[in-house]
Amino acid sequence: MIETVSIVVGDRFAEFARNSEVSGVSEFIGALRNGAAVVHPIVIGQGLAPEALDELNALLPPGPGQPAADLDIPTRATSALTHKRAAKNIMVSVPVARSGQLFEAELFLDDRNEVMEDHQTGQHIQGLALIEAARQLWTAVTERYLSPPDKPSRFVIDSVQTTFSRFVFPLPATMTLEVLDSASGPVQSTYAVRILILQNGQTSTTIDARYRVIDARVSERQEAQAARHAIRVAVPATVRPVAAAVA
């Protein structure tokens, strides 16, 4: 019943929504449309699409303890920052700088996300989704704060090491990124970062990553050379096309 609900999550988190304090967004919006009363201030969990967030803002009654402004909805990062074309696949808010080397964003999942759309097992957020959110965060931080503006570049991951300390549930979660090391050159820059995912004041996930940001033209040439080499190794010489003889 809506009278017990304090947390609203995306419909894909159906198992988590079985907890009495939690509701899937479709059921919750349906109850509001039918005139149900909201008793508790509402916490927005993970998985809500922008359309659902807009409707909640319109339906939740203003008044003591539950004005629409109580919905603490972060600003989703852009495609330019995250390198994701579809908005539903963007998993983090716009990062903000806490110092020269420390940055912060909110985990911000739409449960239609490409990483999650196949299936959802259990009540927690999949580890792969958290790793992708971390990748988006280091991309967004680099694009917004670390890389020269208006310089086309490509990101190449060298290593990722992840430690899952506890489950991350579809509740509000904060992500921090600390730059541990960096080096810049004329063609590429390298970064070593540590990303923490925190929920209810505890670190749930630690991700250490090292990556390079390379001039796009140089990266394209490097990749083309690597592709040609891979093809030569994979295709036996006997079946390779023979160049026409020059008269």
Coordinates of C-alpha atoms in Angstrom, one line a residue:
M1 CA 0.0 0.0 0.0
I2 CA 1.2 3.5 -0.8
E3 CA 0.7 4.6 2.8
T4 CA 3.8 2.6 3.8
V5 CA 6.0 3.7 0.9
S6 CA 9.1 5.9 1.4
I7 CA 11.2 4.8 -1.6
V8 CA 10.3 4.7 -5.3
V9 CA 12.5 2.7 -7.7
G10 CA 12.4 1.6 -11.4
D11 CA 10.1 -1.3 -12.3
R12 CA 13.1 -3.5 -13.2
F13 CA 14.0 -3.7 -9.5
A14 CA 10.8 -5.7 -8.8
E15 CA 12.4 -7.9 -6.1
F16 CA 13.7 -4.8 -4.1
A17 CA 10.2 -3.3 -4.5
R18 CA 8.7 -6.2 -2.5
N19 CA 10.1 -4.5 0.7
S20 CA 7.1 -2.8 2.4
E21 CA 8.8 0.7 2.3
V22 CA 9.5 0.4 -1.5
S23 CA 7.3 0.7 -4.6
G24 CA 8.0 0.3 -8.3
V25 CA 7.4 3.5 -10.1
S26 CA 4.5 2.3 -12.3
E27 CA 2.5 1.1 -9.3
F28 CA 3.3 4.2 -7.3
I29 CA 2.2 6.6 -10.1
G30 CA -0.9 4.5 -10.7
A31 CA -1.9 4.9 -7.1
L32 CA -1.3 8.7 -7.2
R33 CA -3.4 9.0 -10.3
N34 CA -6.2 7.2 -8.4
G35 CA -6.0 9.7 -5.5
A36 CA -4.0 7.8 -3.0
A37 CA -2.5 9.8 -0.2
V38 CA 1.3 10.1 0.3
V39 CA 2.1 9.8 4.0
H40 CA 5.9 9.8 4.1
P41 CA 8.5 12.0 2.3
I42 CA 9.6 10.1 -0.8
V43 CA 13.1 9.1 -1.6
I44 CA 13.9 8.6 -5.3
G45 CA 15.8 5.5 -5.8
Q46 CA 17.5 4.1 -8.9
G47 CA 16.0 3.2 -12.2
L48 CA 13.5 5.9 -13.0
A49 CA 13.1 7.3 -16.5
P50 CA 13.0 11.1 -17.0
E51 CA 9.3 10.8 -18.0
A52 CA 8.5 9.1 -14.7
L53 CA 10.5 11.7 -12.7
D54 CA 8.5 14.5 -14.4
E55 CA 5.2 12.8 -13.6
L56 CA 6.1 12.3 -10.0
N57 CA 7.0 16.0 -9.7
A58 CA 3.6 16.8 -11.1
L59 CA 1.6 14.3 -9.0
L60 CA 3.2 14.6 -5.6
P61 CA 1.2 17.0 -3.5
P62 CA 2.9 20.1 -2.2
G63 CA 2.6 20.7 1.5
P64 CA 4.5 20.1 4.8
G65 CA 7.0 17.3 4.5
Q66 CA 6.3 16.6 0.9
P67 CA 6.6 19.5 -1.5
A68 CA 7.6 18.5 -5.0
A69 CA 11.0 20.2 -4.4
D70 CA 11.8 17.5 -1.9
L71 CA 12.6 15.2 -4.8
D72 CA 16.3 15.5 -4.9
I73 CA 16.9 14.7 -8.5
P74 CA 20.5 15.3 -9.8
T75 CA 21.3 16.7 -13.3
R76 CA 22.2 13.8 -15.6
A77 CA 25.5 14.1 -17.4
T78 CA 25.5 14.8 -21.1
S79 CA 26.4 12.6 -24.1
A80 CA 29.4 14.8 -24.7
L81 CA 30.7 14.1 -21.3
T82 CA 30.0 10.4 -21.1
H83 CA 30.4 9.3 -24.8
K84 CA 26.9 7.7 -24.6
R85 CA 24.5 8.6 -27.4
A86 CA 21.2 7.5 -25.8
A87 CA 20.2 9.4 -22.6
K88 CA 18.9 6.2 -21.0
N89 CA 22.4 4.8 -21.1
I90 CA 23.9 7.7 -19.1
M91 CA 24.5 6.4 -15.5
V92 CA 26.0 9.4 -13.7
S93 CA 25.2 13.0 -12.9
V94 CA 27.3 15.9 -14.0
P95 CA 30.5 15.6 -11.9
V96 CA 31.6 18.5 -9.7
A97 CA 35.1 19.2 -8.5
R98 CA 35.7 19.0 -4.7
S99 CA 39.4 19.9 -5.1
G100 CA 42.0 19.8 -7.9
Q101 CA 42.2 16.0 -7.7
L102 CA 38.9 15.0 -6.2
F103 CA 35.5 14.9 -8.0
E104 CA 32.0 13.7 -7.2
A105 CA 28.9 12.6 -8.9
E106 CA 25.7 10.8 -8.2
L107 CA 24.9 7.3 -9.5
F108 CA 21.8 8.0 -11.7
L109 CA 20.4 4.9 -13.3
D110 CA 17.5 4.6 -15.8
D111 CA 16.6 0.9 -15.7
R112 CA 16.1 0.8 -19.5
N113 CA 19.9 1.2 -19.6
E114 CA 21.6 -1.1 -22.1
V115 CA 23.6 -2.8 -19.3
M116 CA 20.5 -3.7 -17.4
E117 CA 17.8 -4.3 -19.9
D118 CA 18.4 -8.0 -20.5
H119 CA 17.7 -9.1 -16.9
Q120 CA 17.9 -8.1 -13.3
T121 CA 18.9 -10.8 -10.7
G122 CA 18.2 -10.2 -7.0
Q123 CA 17.6 -6.9 -5.2
H124 CA 21.0 -5.3 -5.8
I125 CA 22.5 -3.4 -8.8
Q126 CA 24.6 -5.6 -11.1
G127 CA 28.4 -5.3 -10.7
L128 CA 28.8 -4.7 -14.4
A129 CA 26.5 -1.7 -14.3
L130 CA 28.6 -0.2 -11.5
I131 CA 31.8 -0.7 -13.5
E132 CA 30.2 1.0 -16.5
A133 CA 29.1 3.8 -14.3
A134 CA 32.7 4.2 -13.1
R135 CA 33.9 4.3 -16.7
Q136 CA 31.4 7.0 -17.5
L137 CA 32.5 9.0 -14.4
W138 CA 36.2 9.0 -15.3
T139 CA 35.3 9.9 -18.9
A140 CA 33.1 12.8 -17.7
V141 CA 35.6 14.1 -15.3
T142 CA 38.4 13.9 -17.9
E143 CA 36.3 15.7 -20.5
R144 CA 35.1 18.4 -18.1
Y145 CA 38.1 19.1 -16.0
L146 CA 41.3 17.4 -17.2
S147 CA 41.5 17.4 -21.0
P148 CA 42.1 20.4 -23.2
P149 CA 38.8 21.7 -24.6
D150 CA 37.8 21.1 -28.2
K151 CA 40.6 18.6 -28.9
P152 CA 39.2 15.4 -30.4
S153 CA 40.5 12.4 -28.5
R154 CA 39.9 8.8 -27.8
F155 CA 40.0 6.9 -24.5
V156 CA 41.9 3.7 -24.2
I157 CA 41.6 1.6 -21.0
D158 CA 44.9 0.0 -19.8
S159 CA 43.6 -1.7 -16.6
V160 CA 40.6 -1.9 -14.3
Q161 CA 40.6 -3.5 -10.9
T162 CA 37.3 -3.7 -8.9
T163 CA 36.6 -4.6 -5.3
F164 CA 33.0 -5.2 -4.3
S165 CA 32.7 -4.8 -0.5
R166 CA 29.0 -5.0 -0.2
F167 CA 25.8 -4.9 -2.3
V168 CA 24.7 -1.6 -3.9
F169 CA 21.0 -1.4 -3.8
P170 CA 18.7 0.8 -6.0
L171 CA 18.9 3.6 -3.5
P172 CA 20.8 7.0 -3.8
A173 CA 24.5 6.5 -4.1
T174 CA 27.4 8.9 -4.4
M175 CA 30.5 8.3 -6.5
T176 CA 33.9 10.0 -5.9
L177 CA 36.9 10.0 -8.2
E178 CA 40.4 10.7 -7.0
V179 CA 43.2 11.3 -9.5
L180 CA 46.1 9.3 -8.1
D181 CA 48.6 9.9 -10.9
S182 CA 48.7 11.7 -14.3
A183 CA 51.2 12.5 -17.0
S184 CA 50.7 14.6 -20.1
G185 CA 52.6 14.5 -23.5
P186 CA 52.1 16.0 -26.9
V187 CA 50.1 13.0 -28.2
Q188 CA 48.5 11.4 -25.1
S189 CA 47.8 11.8 -21.4
T190 CA 47.6 9.0 -18.9
Y191 CA 45.6 8.9 -15.7
A192 CA 45.4 6.6 -12.7
V193 CA 42.2 7.1 -10.8
R194 CA 40.3 5.5 -7.8
I195 CA 36.5 5.6 -7.8
L196 CA 34.5 4.9 -4.7
I197 CA 30.8 4.1 -4.7
L198 CA 29.2 5.0 -1.4
Q199 CA 25.8 4.2 -0.1
N200 CA 24.4 5.1 3.3
G201 CA 27.8 6.5 4.3
Q202 CA 29.7 3.3 3.5
T203 CA 32.0 2.4 0.7
S204 CA 30.4 -0.4 -1.3
T205 CA 32.7 -0.6 -4.4
T206 CA 36.3 0.5 -5.1
I207 CA 37.5 0.7 -8.7
D208 CA 41.1 1.5 -9.6
A209 CA 41.6 2.3 -13.3
R210 CA 44.4 3.4 -15.5
Y211 CA 43.6 4.8 -19.0
R212 CA 45.0 7.0 -21.8
V213 CA 43.5 9.9 -23.6
I214 CA 45.0 9.9 -27.1
D215 CA 44.8 12.4 -30.0
A216 CA 42.0 11.0 -32.2
R217 CA 44.0 11.1 -35.4
V218 CA 47.0 9.3 -33.8
S219 CA 44.6 6.7 -32.1
E220 CA 42.9 6.0 -35.4
R221 CA 46.3 5.3 -37.1
Q222 CA 47.4 3.1 -34.3
E223 CA 44.2 1.1 -34.3
A224 CA 44.2 0.7 -38.1
Q225 CA 47.8 -0.7 -37.9
A226 CA 46.8 -3.1 -35.1
A227 CA 43.8 -4.2 -37.1
R228 CA 45.8 -4.9 -40.2
H229 CA 48.4 -6.9 -38.2
A230 CA 45.6 -8.9 -36.5
I231 CA 44.1 -9.8 -39.9
R232 CA 47.5 -10.9 -41.3
V233 CA 48.0 -13.2 -38.3
A234 CA 44.4 -14.6 -38.5
V235 CA 44.3 -15.2 -42.3
P236 CA 46.7 -17.8 -43.7
A237 CA 49.0 -16.4 -46.4
T238 CA 47.6 -18.9 -48.9
V239 CA 44.2 -17.3 -48.9
R240 CA 45.3 -13.6 -48.9
P241 CA 44.6 -11.6 -52.0
V242 CA 47.7 -11.3 -54.2
A243 CA 48.4 -7.8 -55.6
A244 CA 48.2 -7.6 -59.3
A245 CA 51.6 -7.7 -61.0
V246 CA 52.9 -4.4 -62.3
A247 CA 53.7 -4.5 -66.0

